[in-house]
Coordinates of C-alpha atoms in Angstrom, one line a residue:
F124 CA 0.3 0.0 0.2
K125 CA 1.6 3.0 -1.1
F126 CA -0.8 6.3 -1.4
D127 CA -4.4 6.1 -1.2
Y128 CA -5.4 9.5 -2.8
S129 CA -9.3 9.0 -2.5
F130 CA -8.9 11.4 0.8
F131 CA -7.2 13.4 -1.4
V132 CA -10.0 14.4 -4.0
F133 CA -12.1 14.5 -1.3
S134 CA -10.6 16.9 1.0
F135 CA -9.2 19.3 -1.7
Q136 CA -12.7 19.6 -3.2
Q137 CA -13.7 21.0 0.5
E138 CA -11.3 23.3 0.2
Y139 CA -10.6 24.8 -3.4
G140 CA -13.9 23.4 -5.0
E141 CA -14.1 21.1 -8.4
G142 CA -13.0 24.1 -10.6
G143 CA -9.2 23.9 -8.3
W144 CA -9.5 20.2 -8.3
L145 CA -9.3 20.2 -12.4
K146 CA -6.8 23.1 -12.5
V147 CA -4.2 21.1 -10.4
V148 CA -4.6 17.4 -12.0
A149 CA -4.7 19.5 -15.5
H150 CA -1.3 20.8 -14.0
V151 CA 0.2 17.6 -13.1
G152 CA -1.3 15.7 -16.3
C153 CA -2.7 12.5 -13.9
H154 CA -6.6 11.2 -13.6
S155 CA -9.0 13.8 -11.6
V156 CA -10.4 10.3 -10.2
F157 CA -8.5 7.9 -8.0
N158 CA -9.5 4.8 -6.4
T159 CA -9.6 3.5 -2.6
L160 CA -7.2 0.7 -1.9
H161 CA -5.2 1.2 -5.1
V162 CA -1.3 1.9 -5.0
Y163 CA -0.4 4.8 -6.8
D164 CA 2.7 6.1 -6.5
D165 CA 3.9 8.3 -3.5
N166 CA 5.7 10.9 -6.4
T167 CA 1.9 11.5 -7.0
I168 CA 1.7 13.5 -4.1
H169 CA 4.7 15.5 -4.4
K170 CA 3.9 16.3 -7.9
L171 CA 0.4 17.6 -6.5
A172 CA 2.4 19.9 -3.7
N173 CA 4.2 21.4 -6.7
A174 CA 1.2 21.9 -8.9
C175 CA -0.9 23.5 -6.2
T176 CA 2.0 26.1 -5.3
N177 CA 2.5 26.9 -9.2
V178 CA -1.8 26.9 -9.5
L179 CA -3.4 27.8 -6.6
D180 CA -1.6 30.2 -4.2
S181 CA 2.1 31.0 -4.9
N182 CA 2.8 32.5 -1.5
L183 CA 2.6 29.0 0.0
D184 CA 5.4 26.5 -1.1
S185 CA 4.8 23.0 -1.9
N186 CA 5.6 22.2 2.0
K187 CA 3.1 24.1 3.2
Y188 CA 0.4 22.0 0.8
M189 CA 2.0 18.7 2.3
N190 CA 1.1 19.7 5.9
L191 CA -2.4 21.1 4.6
F192 CA -2.9 17.4 3.2
G193 CA -1.7 15.6 6.2
K194 CA -4.5 17.9 8.2
S195 CA -6.9 17.0 5.8
F196 CA -6.3 12.9 5.6
I197 CA -7.3 13.0 9.5
R198 CA -10.2 14.9 8.6
F199 CA -11.2 12.6 5.7
C200 CA -10.6 9.3 7.7
S201 CA -12.9 11.1 10.5
T202 CA -15.7 10.7 8.4
F203 CA -15.4 6.7 7.9
G204 CA -15.0 6.2 11.9
Y205 CA -11.2 5.7 12.2
N206 CA -11.6 8.6 14.5
K207 CA -13.0 6.3 17.3
I208 CA -9.5 4.4 17.5
I209 CA -7.5 7.3 17.7
Q210 CA -10.0 9.0 20.8
A211 CA -9.9 5.1 21.9
S212 CA -6.0 5.1 22.3
G213 CA -6.3 7.2 25.4
R214 CA -7.0 9.8 27.3
F215 CA -4.6 12.2 26.7
F216 CA -2.1 13.2 23.2
T217 CA 0.6 11.4 25.0
D218 CA -0.9 7.9 25.3
F219 CA -1.6 8.8 21.4
L220 CA 2.1 9.1 20.9
Q221 CA 2.7 5.6 23.1
N222 CA 0.1 3.8 21.1
V223 CA 0.4 4.8 17.3
D224 CA 2.8 2.0 16.7
N225 CA 0.0 -0.2 18.1
I226 CA -2.5 1.5 15.8
H227 CA -0.7 0.5 12.8
L228 CA -0.2 -3.3 13.2
Q229 CA -3.5 -3.6 14.3
M230 CA -5.0 -2.2 10.9
R231 CA -2.7 -4.3 9.1
F232 CA -6.1 -6.4 8.7
T233 CA -7.7 -3.7 7.2
Y234 CA -5.2 -3.0 5.1
P235 CA -2.9 -6.1 3.8
K236 CA -0.5 -4.0 2.1
M237 CA 0.2 -1.1 4.0
N238 CA 4.0 0.1 4.1
S239 CA 3.1 2.1 7.4
P240 CA 6.0 4.1 9.3
S241 CA 7.5 3.6 13.1
M242 CA 7.7 5.8 16.0
Y243 CA 8.3 5.9 19.4
V244 CA 8.7 8.0 22.4
T245 CA 12.5 8.4 23.5
D246 CA 11.3 10.8 26.4
M247 CA 8.3 13.5 27.8
D248 CA 7.8 16.2 30.4
R249 CA 5.8 18.6 31.3
N250 CA 6.2 21.0 27.9
G251 CA 5.7 17.7 25.9
A252 CA 7.9 15.2 24.4
T253 CA 10.0 13.5 21.7
L254 CA 9.0 11.5 19.1
V255 CA 11.1 9.6 16.8
Y256 CA 9.6 8.8 13.3
R257 CA 11.4 6.0 11.2
S258 CA 10.2 5.6 7.5
S259 CA 10.9 3.7 4.3
R260 CA 9.4 6.2 2.2
S261 CA 11.2 9.8 1.6
G262 CA 9.2 13.1 1.6
F263 CA 6.4 12.6 4.4
K264 CA 7.9 15.4 7.1
Y265 CA 5.7 17.9 6.6
Y266 CA 2.9 15.8 5.8
F267 CA 3.5 13.5 9.6
M268 CA 3.4 16.7 10.9
G269 CA -0.1 17.9 9.7
Q270 CA -1.3 14.5 10.6
L271 CA -0.1 15.4 14.1
E272 CA -0.8 19.2 14.8
E273 CA -4.8 17.7 13.4
I274 CA -5.0 14.8 16.0
A275 CA -3.8 17.0 18.6
N276 CA -6.1 19.5 17.9
Q277 CA -9.5 17.9 16.8
F278 CA -9.4 14.5 19.2
F279 CA -7.7 15.9 22.1
K280 CA -8.2 20.0 21.7
T281 CA -4.8 20.4 22.1
L282 CA -1.8 22.8 20.0
I283 CA 1.3 21.8 19.5
T284 CA 4.0 23.4 17.6
I285 CA 6.9 20.6 16.3
Q286 CA 10.3 21.5 15.6
V287 CA 12.8 18.9 13.8
L288 CA 15.5 18.3 15.4
Q289 CA 17.6 15.7 13.7
E290 CA 16.8 14.5 10.1
Y291 CA 18.8 11.8 8.6
L292 CA 19.3 8.4 5.7
T293 CA 20.4 5.6 6.9
D294 CA 21.6 2.6 4.8
D295 CA 22.0 -0.1 7.6
G296 CA 19.9 -2.7 6.4
F297 CA 16.7 -1.4 6.0
K298 CA 17.4 2.4 4.1
N299 CA 14.8 4.3 6.8
V300 CA 15.0 8.0 6.8
T301 CA 14.6 8.8 10.4
I302 CA 13.3 12.2 12.4
K303 CA 13.5 13.0 15.5
F304 CA 11.0 16.0 16.4
R305 CA 10.6 17.6 19.4
L306 CA 6.7 18.0 19.9
N307 CA 5.8 21.2 22.2
Y308 CA 2.6 20.8 24.2
D309 CA 1.0 21.1 27.7
N310 CA 2.1 17.4 29.0
S311 CA 1.7 18.8 32.8
E312 CA -2.1 16.7 33.2
F313 CA -0.7 13.5 32.1
I314 CA 2.9 13.8 33.8
G315 CA 1.0 14.3 36.7
R316 CA -1.6 11.3 36.4
T317 CA 1.7 9.0 35.9
E318 CA 3.0 10.5 38.9
S319 CA 0.1 10.4 41.2
L320 CA 0.2 6.5 40.0
I321 CA 3.0 6.0 41.9
V322 CA 2.1 4.8 45.4
N323 CA 5.0 4.6 47.8
T324 CA 4.1 1.1 49.2
T325 CA 7.0 -1.1 50.4
L326 CA 6.1 -4.9 49.9
S327 CA 7.6 -8.0 50.2
P328 CA 10.3 -9.2 47.7
L329 CA 9.3 -11.3 45.2
P330 CA 11.5 -14.5 43.2
S331 CA 12.2 -13.8 39.8
E332 CA 11.2 -17.1 39.0
F333 CA 7.7 -15.9 40.1
L334 CA 7.4 -13.3 37.4
M335 CA 8.6 -16.0 35.1
R336 CA 5.7 -18.3 35.4
L337 CA 3.2 -14.9 34.7
F338 CA 4.8 -14.0 31.4
P339 CA 6.4 -17.4 30.5
Y340 CA 7.7 -15.8 27.1
S341 CA 9.5 -13.2 29.1
V342 CA 13.1 -12.2 29.0
M343 CA 15.2 -10.9 31.5
F344 CA 19.0 -9.3 30.6
G345 CA 21.4 -7.3 31.8
R346 CA 23.7 -4.2 30.4
N347 CA 26.0 -6.9 28.8
L348 CA 22.8 -8.1 26.9
R349 CA 23.1 -12.1 28.1
I350 CA 20.0 -13.5 29.2
L351 CA 20.2 -13.6 32.9
G352 CA 16.4 -15.4 32.6
A353 CA 13.6 -16.9 31.0
G354 CA 10.4 -17.8 30.8
S355 CA 9.4 -21.4 31.1
K356 CA 8.4 -21.2 27.5
L357 CA 11.3 -20.6 25.9
F358 CA 13.1 -23.1 27.7
S359 CA 10.8 -25.6 26.4
I360 CA 11.0 -23.9 22.8
F361 CA 14.9 -24.2 22.7
C362 CA 15.6 -27.3 24.9
D363 CA 18.5 -26.3 25.9
M364 CA 19.7 -25.0 29.6
K365 CA 22.2 -23.2 27.7
L366 CA 20.2 -20.5 27.1
M367 CA 21.1 -18.4 30.1
H368 CA 24.0 -16.6 29.4
S369 CA 23.9 -16.0 25.5
P370 CA 23.2 -13.6 24.1
V371 CA 20.0 -11.9 23.9
A372 CA 20.0 -10.8 20.3
G373 CA 21.0 -14.2 19.1
I374 CA 16.9 -15.3 20.1
L375 CA 15.4 -12.3 19.6
K376 CA 15.5 -10.3 16.4
I377 CA 13.4 -6.9 16.2
R378 CA 10.5 -6.2 14.1
R379 CA 8.9 -3.7 16.0
P380 CA 9.6 -0.3 16.3
K381 CA 12.0 -0.4 13.2
G382 CA 15.7 -0.6 11.8
I383 CA 17.0 -0.5 15.0
S384 CA 19.9 -2.3 17.0
F385 CA 19.7 -4.6 20.1
T386 CA 21.6 -2.1 21.8
W387 CA 21.5 -1.4 26.2
N388 CA 21.2 2.0 25.7
N389 CA 18.4 1.7 22.7
K390 CA 16.2 -0.8 25.8
F391 CA 16.6 2.0 28.0
V392 CA 14.9 4.4 26.1
H393 CA 12.6 2.3 23.8
R394 CA 10.9 1.2 27.3
L395 CA 8.1 3.2 26.3
S396 CA 7.3 1.6 23.4
L397 CA 4.9 -1.5 22.7
E398 CA 7.4 -3.3 20.8
R399 CA 7.4 -6.6 18.8
Y400 CA 10.4 -9.8 18.8
E401 CA 10.6 -12.5 16.2
V402 CA 12.2 -15.5 18.4
T403 CA 15.0 -17.2 16.2
N404 CA 14.5 -21.0 15.1
Q405 CA 16.7 -22.9 18.1
N406 CA 18.4 -24.7 14.8
N407 CA 19.8 -21.4 13.6
Y408 CA 20.9 -20.7 16.5
F409 CA 21.8 -23.5 19.6
S410 CA 21.3 -26.5 17.4
K411 CA 24.4 -25.5 15.0
R412 CA 26.2 -24.3 17.9
K413 CA 26.2 -27.6 18.9
A414 CA 26.7 -29.3 15.8
L415 CA 29.4 -27.5 15.2
R416 CA 31.3 -28.1 18.8
Q417 CA 30.5 -31.8 18.0
S418 CA 32.4 -31.6 14.6
P419 CA 35.0 -33.4 14.1
D420 CA 37.3 -31.8 11.5
S421 CA 39.2 -28.6 11.7
K422 CA 36.3 -26.2 9.5
G423 CA 33.5 -27.5 12.0
S424 CA 35.9 -25.7 14.6
E425 CA 36.7 -23.2 12.4
K426 CA 33.3 -22.0 12.1
L427 CA 32.7 -22.1 15.8
R428 CA 35.0 -19.5 16.3
S429 CA 33.7 -17.3 13.9
L430 CA 30.0 -17.2 15.3
R431 CA 31.7 -16.6 18.9
K432 CA 33.9 -14.1 17.2
Q433 CA 30.2 -12.4 15.7
E434 CA 28.1 -12.5 19.3
N435 CA 31.4 -11.2 21.6
S436 CA 31.2 -8.2 18.9
L437 CA 27.8 -7.9 20.3
L438 CA 28.7 -7.1 23.6
R439 CA 31.6 -4.7 22.9
L440 CA 30.5 -1.8 24.2
C441 CA 31.9 1.4 26.1
V442 CA 29.4 2.3 28.8
I443 CA 29.5 5.4 29.6
E444 CA 28.1 6.7 33.1
N445 CA 26.0 10.4 32.7
K446 CA 25.8 11.5 36.5
S447 CA 23.7 14.5 36.1
N448 CA 20.8 13.1 34.6
N449 CA 21.7 9.4 35.3
Q450 CA 21.3 7.9 32.4
H451 CA 23.6 5.7 30.7
D452 CA 24.9 6.3 26.7
I453 CA 26.0 3.9 25.0
T454 CA 28.5 3.9 22.2
I455 CA 29.0 0.7 19.6
K456 CA 33.2 0.5 19.0
R457 CA 32.1 -2.3 16.4
K458 CA 29.1 -2.7 14.2
P459 CA 27.7 -5.9 15.0
S460 CA 27.1 -7.7 11.2
F461 CA 25.1 -10.3 12.4
I462 CA 22.3 -8.6 14.0
W463 CA 21.0 -7.2 10.6
K464 CA 21.2 -11.2 8.8
S465 CA 18.0 -12.6 8.1
S466 CA 15.8 -9.4 8.6
R467 CA 12.3 -10.9 7.2
S468 CA 10.9 -12.8 9.5
S469 CA 9.7 -16.4 9.0
S470 CA 6.0 -17.7 8.8
N471 CA 7.1 -20.4 11.5
N472 CA 9.0 -18.9 14.0
I473 CA 6.9 -17.4 17.2
L474 CA 6.1 -12.9 17.4
L475 CA 6.5 -11.7 20.6
K476 CA 4.4 -8.4 21.4
G477 CA 5.3 -6.5 24.6
Q478 CA 7.1 -3.9 26.7
M479 CA 10.6 -3.5 28.3
K480 CA 10.6 -2.5 31.9
Y481 CA 13.8 -1.6 33.5
I482 CA 14.2 -2.5 36.8
P483 CA 16.7 -0.2 38.7
D484 CA 17.2 -2.0 41.5
I485 CA 19.2 -4.3 40.4
E486 CA 19.7 -3.1 36.9
V487 CA 18.1 -5.4 34.3
V488 CA 15.4 -5.3 31.8
I489 CA 12.7 -7.3 31.9
F490 CA 10.6 -7.9 28.0
L491 CA 7.0 -8.8 29.4
C492 CA 5.1 -10.1 26.2
S493 CA 2.9 -12.4 25.2
P494 CA 2.6 -14.6 21.6
V495 CA 0.6 -12.6 18.5
V496 CA -1.7 -15.5 17.6
N497 CA -4.4 -14.1 15.0
N498 CA -6.2 -18.0 14.6
L499 CA -5.2 -21.6 14.8
D500 CA -3.2 -21.7 11.5
D501 CA -0.7 -19.4 13.2
L502 CA -1.0 -21.4 16.3
R503 CA 0.0 -25.0 14.3
K504 CA 2.9 -23.2 12.0
M505 CA 4.5 -21.9 15.1
S506 CA 4.2 -25.5 17.0
L507 CA 2.2 -24.3 19.6
H508 CA -0.9 -24.9 21.2
L509 CA -3.9 -23.1 23.0
N510 CA -2.1 -24.3 25.9
D511 CA 1.2 -22.5 25.2
L512 CA -1.1 -19.0 25.6
N513 CA -1.2 -16.8 28.5
K514 CA -4.3 -18.2 30.5
H515 CA -4.7 -14.4 32.4
G516 CA -4.8 -12.9 28.8
L517 CA -7.7 -12.9 25.8
G518 CA -5.1 -14.8 23.5
R519 CA -6.9 -18.1 23.6
E520 CA -10.3 -16.2 23.0
L521 CA -8.7 -14.2 19.4
A522 CA -7.4 -17.6 18.3
V523 CA -10.1 -19.3 18.5
K524 CA -12.3 -16.4 17.1
G525 CA -9.8 -15.8 14.7
W526 CA -10.1 -19.1 13.2
H527 CA -14.0 -19.0 13.1
N528 CA -13.7 -15.4 11.0
C529 CA -10.9 -16.7 9.0
S530 CA -12.4 -17.5 6.4
R531 CA -14.6 -14.9 6.1
L532 CA -12.3 -12.2 6.0
E533 CA -10.7 -14.5 3.2
Q534 CA -13.8 -14.2 1.4
T535 CA -14.7 -10.6 2.3
F536 CA -10.9 -9.6 0.9
E537 CA -11.3 -11.5 -2.4
E538 CA -14.8 -9.9 -2.4
V539 CA -13.7 -6.4 -2.0
E540 CA -10.0 -7.0 -4.5
E541 CA -12.8 -8.4 -7.0
L542 CA -15.1 -5.2 -6.5
C543 CA -11.7 -2.6 -6.9
K544 CA -11.1 -4.3 -9.9
E545 CA -14.5 -4.0 -11.0
L546 CA -14.1 -0.1 -10.1
E547 CA -10.7 0.4 -11.7
E548 CA -12.6 -0.7 -15.1
N549 CA -15.3 1.1 -14.5
H550 CA -13.3 4.0 -14.0
R551 CA -11.1 3.0 -16.8
L552 CA -14.2 3.1 -19.5
L553 CA -15.7 6.2 -17.4
E554 CA -12.2 8.4 -18.7
E555 CA -12.0 6.5 -22.4
S556 CA -16.0 7.8 -22.5
K557 CA -15.0 11.0 -21.1
T558 CA -12.1 11.5 -23.7
K559 CA -14.5 10.6 -26.5
S560 CA -16.8 12.9 -25.1
D561 CA -14.2 15.4 -24.9
A562 CA -12.6 15.2 -28.8
L563 CA -16.7 15.5 -29.8
L564 CA -17.0 18.3 -28.0
Y565 CA -14.2 19.8 -28.9
S566 CA -14.8 19.2 -32.7
M567 CA -18.3 21.3 -32.2
I568 CA -17.4 23.8 -29.8
P569 CA -13.2 25.7 -29.4
K570 CA -11.9 24.1 -25.7
P571 CA -11.1 27.6 -24.9
V572 CA -15.0 28.3 -24.5
A573 CA -16.0 24.8 -24.0
D574 CA -14.0 25.3 -20.9
Q575 CA -15.8 28.9 -20.3
L576 CA -18.9 27.1 -20.3
R577 CA -18.1 24.5 -17.7
A578 CA -17.0 26.9 -15.5
G579 CA -20.3 28.6 -15.3
A580 CA -18.7 31.3 -17.0
R581 CA -20.3 33.9 -19.8
S582 CA -19.5 32.5 -23.3
L583 CA -20.4 35.7 -25.5
D584 CA -16.9 37.5 -26.3
T585 CA -15.6 40.6 -28.4
C586 CA -12.7 39.7 -30.3
K587 CA -10.9 43.0 -31.5
A588 CA -8.7 41.2 -33.9
V589 CA -9.9 38.4 -36.3
S590 CA -10.0 37.5 -40.3
A591 CA -12.9 35.6 -41.3
L592 CA -12.7 33.3 -44.6
F593 CA -15.1 31.7 -46.8
V594 CA -14.5 29.3 -49.7
E595 CA -17.5 28.1 -51.7
L596 CA -17.5 25.4 -53.8
Y597 CA -18.4 26.7 -57.1
G598 CA -20.2 25.6 -60.0
L599 CA -22.3 22.3 -57.7
K600 CA -25.6 24.0 -57.8
S601 CA -25.7 23.6 -61.5
I602 CA -26.1 19.7 -61.9
E603 CA -28.7 19.0 -59.1
N604 CA -31.8 18.0 -61.3
T605 CA -32.1 14.1 -59.6
V606 CA -31.9 12.7 -56.4
L607 CA -28.6 10.8 -57.7
D608 CA -27.2 14.1 -58.9
V609 CA -27.8 15.6 -55.4
M610 CA -26.3 12.3 -53.3
T611 CA -23.4 13.0 -55.7
V612 CA -23.1 17.0 -54.9
V613 CA -23.4 16.1 -50.8
E614 CA -20.7 13.6 -52.2
T615 CA -18.7 15.7 -53.1
M616 CA -19.4 18.4 -50.8
N617 CA -18.3 15.9 -48.3
I618 CA -14.9 14.9 -49.7
M619 CA -14.2 18.6 -50.2
F620 CA -14.6 20.0 -46.5
T621 CA -13.2 16.6 -45.3
H622 CA -9.7 17.9 -46.9
F623 CA -10.6 21.4 -45.6
D624 CA -10.7 20.2 -41.7
K625 CA -7.8 18.1 -42.4
T626 CA -5.8 20.9 -43.8
L627 CA -6.9 23.2 -41.1
D628 CA -5.3 20.8 -38.8
E629 CA -1.9 22.2 -39.6
F630 CA -2.5 26.0 -38.7
Q631 CA -4.1 28.2 -35.8
V632 CA -7.4 28.3 -37.2
Y633 CA -10.8 27.5 -36.5
K634 CA -13.5 25.9 -38.8
V635 CA -17.1 28.0 -37.6
E636 CA -19.6 26.3 -39.7
T637 CA -20.5 24.9 -43.5
V638 CA -23.5 26.0 -44.8
G639 CA -24.7 24.6 -48.1
E640 CA -21.4 25.0 -50.0
V641 CA -20.2 27.7 -48.2
Y642 CA -17.1 26.8 -45.4
M643 CA -16.3 29.3 -43.0
A644 CA -13.6 29.2 -41.0
V645 CA -11.6 32.2 -38.7
G646 CA -7.9 33.0 -37.4
G647 CA -8.0 35.0 -34.3
A648 CA -10.7 33.8 -32.2
P649 CA -11.3 32.6 -29.7
E650 CA -7.9 32.6 -29.0
I651 CA -6.0 35.6 -29.6
L652 CA -3.8 35.5 -32.2
E653 CA -1.7 38.3 -33.6
N654 CA -1.0 37.0 -37.0
H655 CA -4.2 36.1 -37.8
A656 CA -4.6 37.2 -41.7
D657 CA -0.9 35.9 -42.2
V658 CA -2.5 32.1 -40.9
V659 CA -5.7 32.1 -43.0
A660 CA -3.9 33.4 -45.8
S661 CA -1.7 30.6 -45.8
F662 CA -4.5 27.9 -45.5
S663 CA -6.0 29.5 -48.0
L664 CA -3.3 29.0 -50.4
Q665 CA -2.6 25.5 -49.0
I666 CA -6.1 24.2 -49.6
I667 CA -6.0 25.9 -53.4
T668 CA -2.3 24.4 -53.8
T669 CA -3.9 21.1 -52.9
L670 CA -6.8 20.9 -54.3
Q671 CA -5.4 18.9 -58.3
D672 CA -4.7 15.7 -55.0
V673 CA -8.4 15.7 -54.2
K674 CA -10.5 13.6 -56.4
P675 CA -14.2 14.1 -55.7
P676 CA -17.0 12.5 -57.9
V677 CA -17.4 15.6 -59.6
P678 CA -15.1 18.3 -60.6
V679 CA -15.6 21.3 -58.6
Q680 CA -13.4 24.9 -58.5
I681 CA -13.4 27.0 -55.2
R682 CA -13.6 31.1 -54.8
I683 CA -12.0 32.2 -51.4
G684 CA -13.3 35.8 -50.1
M685 CA -11.1 37.2 -46.6
H686 CA -11.5 40.1 -44.2
S687 CA -10.2 40.9 -41.4
G688 CA -11.6 43.4 -38.2
P689 CA -13.7 42.7 -34.5
V690 CA -16.6 40.4 -34.3
V691 CA -18.4 39.0 -31.4
G692 CA -18.2 35.3 -31.0
G693 CA -19.9 32.8 -28.5
V694 CA -22.2 30.0 -28.3
V695 CA -25.8 31.0 -28.7
G696 CA -28.8 28.6 -27.7
L697 CA -29.2 25.0 -26.0
K698 CA -30.3 22.9 -28.6
L699 CA -27.3 21.6 -30.9
P700 CA -24.3 24.6 -29.7
R701 CA -22.7 25.9 -31.9
Y702 CA -19.8 28.1 -31.7
C703 CA -20.9 31.3 -34.0
L704 CA -19.3 34.9 -35.0
F705 CA -21.5 37.8 -35.3
G706 CA -20.5 41.3 -37.1
D707 CA -20.4 43.5 -40.2
T708 CA -16.7 41.7 -40.4
V709 CA -18.7 38.4 -41.3
N710 CA -20.8 40.4 -43.1
T711 CA -18.0 41.8 -45.5
A712 CA -15.7 38.4 -45.7
A713 CA -19.3 36.3 -46.9
R714 CA -19.3 39.7 -50.0
M715 CA -15.9 39.0 -50.6
Q716 CA -16.5 35.2 -51.4
T717 CA -19.7 36.1 -53.5
T718 CA -17.6 38.8 -55.8
S719 CA -14.3 36.3 -55.8
Q720 CA -13.5 35.0 -58.9
P721 CA -12.9 30.6 -59.1
G722 CA -9.2 29.9 -57.9
K723 CA -8.8 33.4 -56.3
I724 CA -8.5 34.9 -53.0
H725 CA -10.2 38.4 -52.3
L726 CA -9.1 40.3 -50.0
T727 CA -10.4 43.5 -48.4
S728 CA -7.9 46.5 -48.1
A729 CA -8.6 46.2 -44.3
T730 CA -7.1 42.7 -44.8
E731 CA -3.7 43.4 -47.6
G732 CA -2.6 45.6 -45.1
L733 CA -2.0 42.9 -42.4
L734 CA -0.7 40.5 -44.4
D735 CA 3.1 39.9 -44.1
K736 CA 4.5 41.6 -47.2
K737 CA 7.5 39.8 -46.9
L738 CA 5.8 36.4 -47.3
F739 CA 2.5 37.2 -49.3
Y740 CA 2.2 38.6 -52.7
T741 CA -1.0 40.7 -53.8
E742 CA -2.2 42.3 -56.3
P743 CA -5.3 45.2 -56.3
R744 CA -7.8 44.6 -57.9
G745 CA -9.3 47.7 -58.0
V746 CA -12.5 49.6 -56.5
I747 CA -15.7 47.5 -57.1
P748 CA -19.2 47.4 -56.3
V749 CA -20.4 45.5 -53.0
K750 CA -23.5 44.7 -52.0
G751 CA -24.6 46.8 -48.7
K752 CA -21.4 48.2 -48.9
G753 CA -21.0 50.7 -52.0
E754 CA -17.6 50.7 -53.6
M755 CA -14.7 49.0 -52.3
E756 CA -10.9 49.2 -53.2
T757 CA -10.2 45.0 -53.0
H758 CA -6.8 43.0 -53.7
W759 CA -6.2 39.6 -54.8
L760 CA -3.8 37.2 -52.7
I761 CA -1.0 35.6 -55.3
G762 CA 1.1 33.8 -53.5
Y763 CA 4.3 33.6 -51.0
T764 CA 6.7 36.3 -52.4
N765 CA 9.8 33.3 -52.7

C-alpha cells in the first residue's frame, strides 16, 4: 500500500472546489479520479503539492501544502469512523503517541499492503515529548507534521508546535528515513496523573521465577545483553539450558520499532514503546552451535570460532555513565553485523509483543510479552497449542475467534479485491468515454469556450481583431437535377470539406461552420492571435495548392473571400450548440467570397494591410461595387513572395 488518494480528492474539493481540483490535476497531467485501495506512486502527492503552488497560491510553498494534505487525511478518515480508534488510544495526546505504532499494526487486516512508518516516544516532560519517526518512504516530513497537529487539535483539544531536532537517512540494511521531533505542548496533566499512580508502598520481595511464571515468554537481561532469566515456554522452545547467559540478540530479532539495533541504550530509551520481536528458530542458533562443537574436522572448529566472534562483537560496548541525569549512553565500538542478517521473518517463528520494563534496583530489563497469534493456523505454524498461551490474557479466545472469522475475512478480502478491480475497470471505461465526449465537444465548440461553459462563465466575448474566411465550392448548384445528382453533390461536398478539415489542423485556424456549399473559418478567435491574417492566408493558399490532389466525383472549383476586423463570438441557444461569429466583419468576408472568381483569393484592404509583405504577394483588383457596402477597393492574394 503506497498511497490512497481518495481522501485527497474529497478534502481538496471541499477546500478549493471542483474547479481548483481540475486545474491542479491538469497541471500534473494525472487522472482526476483516484480509486480507494488502489496503489499509486508516492511521487504523485509531491507533484500535486508543487502544482498547488503553481496554480492556486504561489505564496504557499509545497511544504505548506504537504502539511495541509496531512491534516486533510485525518479529517477524511474521521468521516469513516477511524476517529474512534484514535480517541480510544488514550485520554491524552501522549497516550496516542505511545500507542500509534500498535494502531498501525492492528490496521494490517484492513490494509494488508500498508507500508506504515514506525514511531516511538523516547522521553517526555511537562512541556511535551520527543518522538522518533522512521519510514522507508521519503518526503513525508511535513505531511506527518500536519497529521500530528490535526490529531492533537481535533481529538485531544491540544495545541502543539513541532521542531525538527535531527533528520538523517540510514543505509544499515533498512534504508530508513529517521526524523527526531520535539513536540511542544502542555503535557502537565499526563505527567501529573502518571506520578499520582506511583504508590510508595513497600512490598515483600518476590523471586524472579514467580514473574517468569506469570509471563512464560518473558526474557530478562542485564547491561551486558546476556540472558539472566527467561520464561518456561522459551526454555521448552529451545530445549537447551545454555539459553542462560547467551546473547539476547541471538534469540530475539527486532520487528518493531523498525531499523534499530539491539543495544542496552536502545532498550532503555524504548521502554515506553510497545515492541515486537521474532523468536529465532533454535536450529538457527543453539543447534548450529552444538553441531559445530561436535564436528570432528577443523572446518567445524573454525566456524564455531567465527560464530563466537560474532557473538562477542555485540558485547563490545563502551558504557559511559552520565552522572548528571543518571542515563546510560552506549557507543558501539564495532557494528555487530550479524544483527542484520535474515531480517525477513519466517512465518513459522514465534512473534512476541510486549513492553520493556527497567528494574533499577538490580539494573536489568525484562521483556514482558505474549505471543502474537491471530488464528489456529498461526498456532500450528508456530508449533504451539492453546495451552501454551497466557491464561490471564485474551490470546486463547482471540485465536479461536480468529479461526472462525478467517475464512469469512478471506472471502471478504477477495470480494473487495474483485470490486476494486471492477471499479478500476469502470473508471477506465469512464475515462475513455470522457475522452471521446471531450473530443466530440471540442470538434463542435473550441476548447477554451467549452471550458468557460463548464466553469459557468459567460460564453459571449468580443474579439477585437480576427480574419474571417469563406470558401465556396463553385459550380455545384448547376447539376442538382435528380436525387442521384444530389447524392453525388453531397458526396463531393463531404470529400472537399474533409480535405479542408485535415488541412485546418496544420494551422491555427478554427472551423466555424458549413452552410450549403460554403465553408467558414476564422483566425484569431476564440484564442487571440497577433498574425491572424497571415495564418488564414496561408491556409487559403494551402487548400488551393493541394486541390489537385483531391479526386471528388464531380470536378469542382473554389473561390475564397477574406476580411479582417472585430467580431462577437460565442455559443447561442441550448439545442445543437455551435460556436458562432457575429458582426459586420463576417458579412464583409461573405461579400468578398460572392464577388471572388474561381481559383482566386479575394481580400479587402483591411486584410491586405495586415499581411506580411515579406511573406505574401498581392495584386490590386481595383474598386468594385459590393452589395450593401457600396464601392470597395479590394485585392487578390497571388501567393508567397518566393
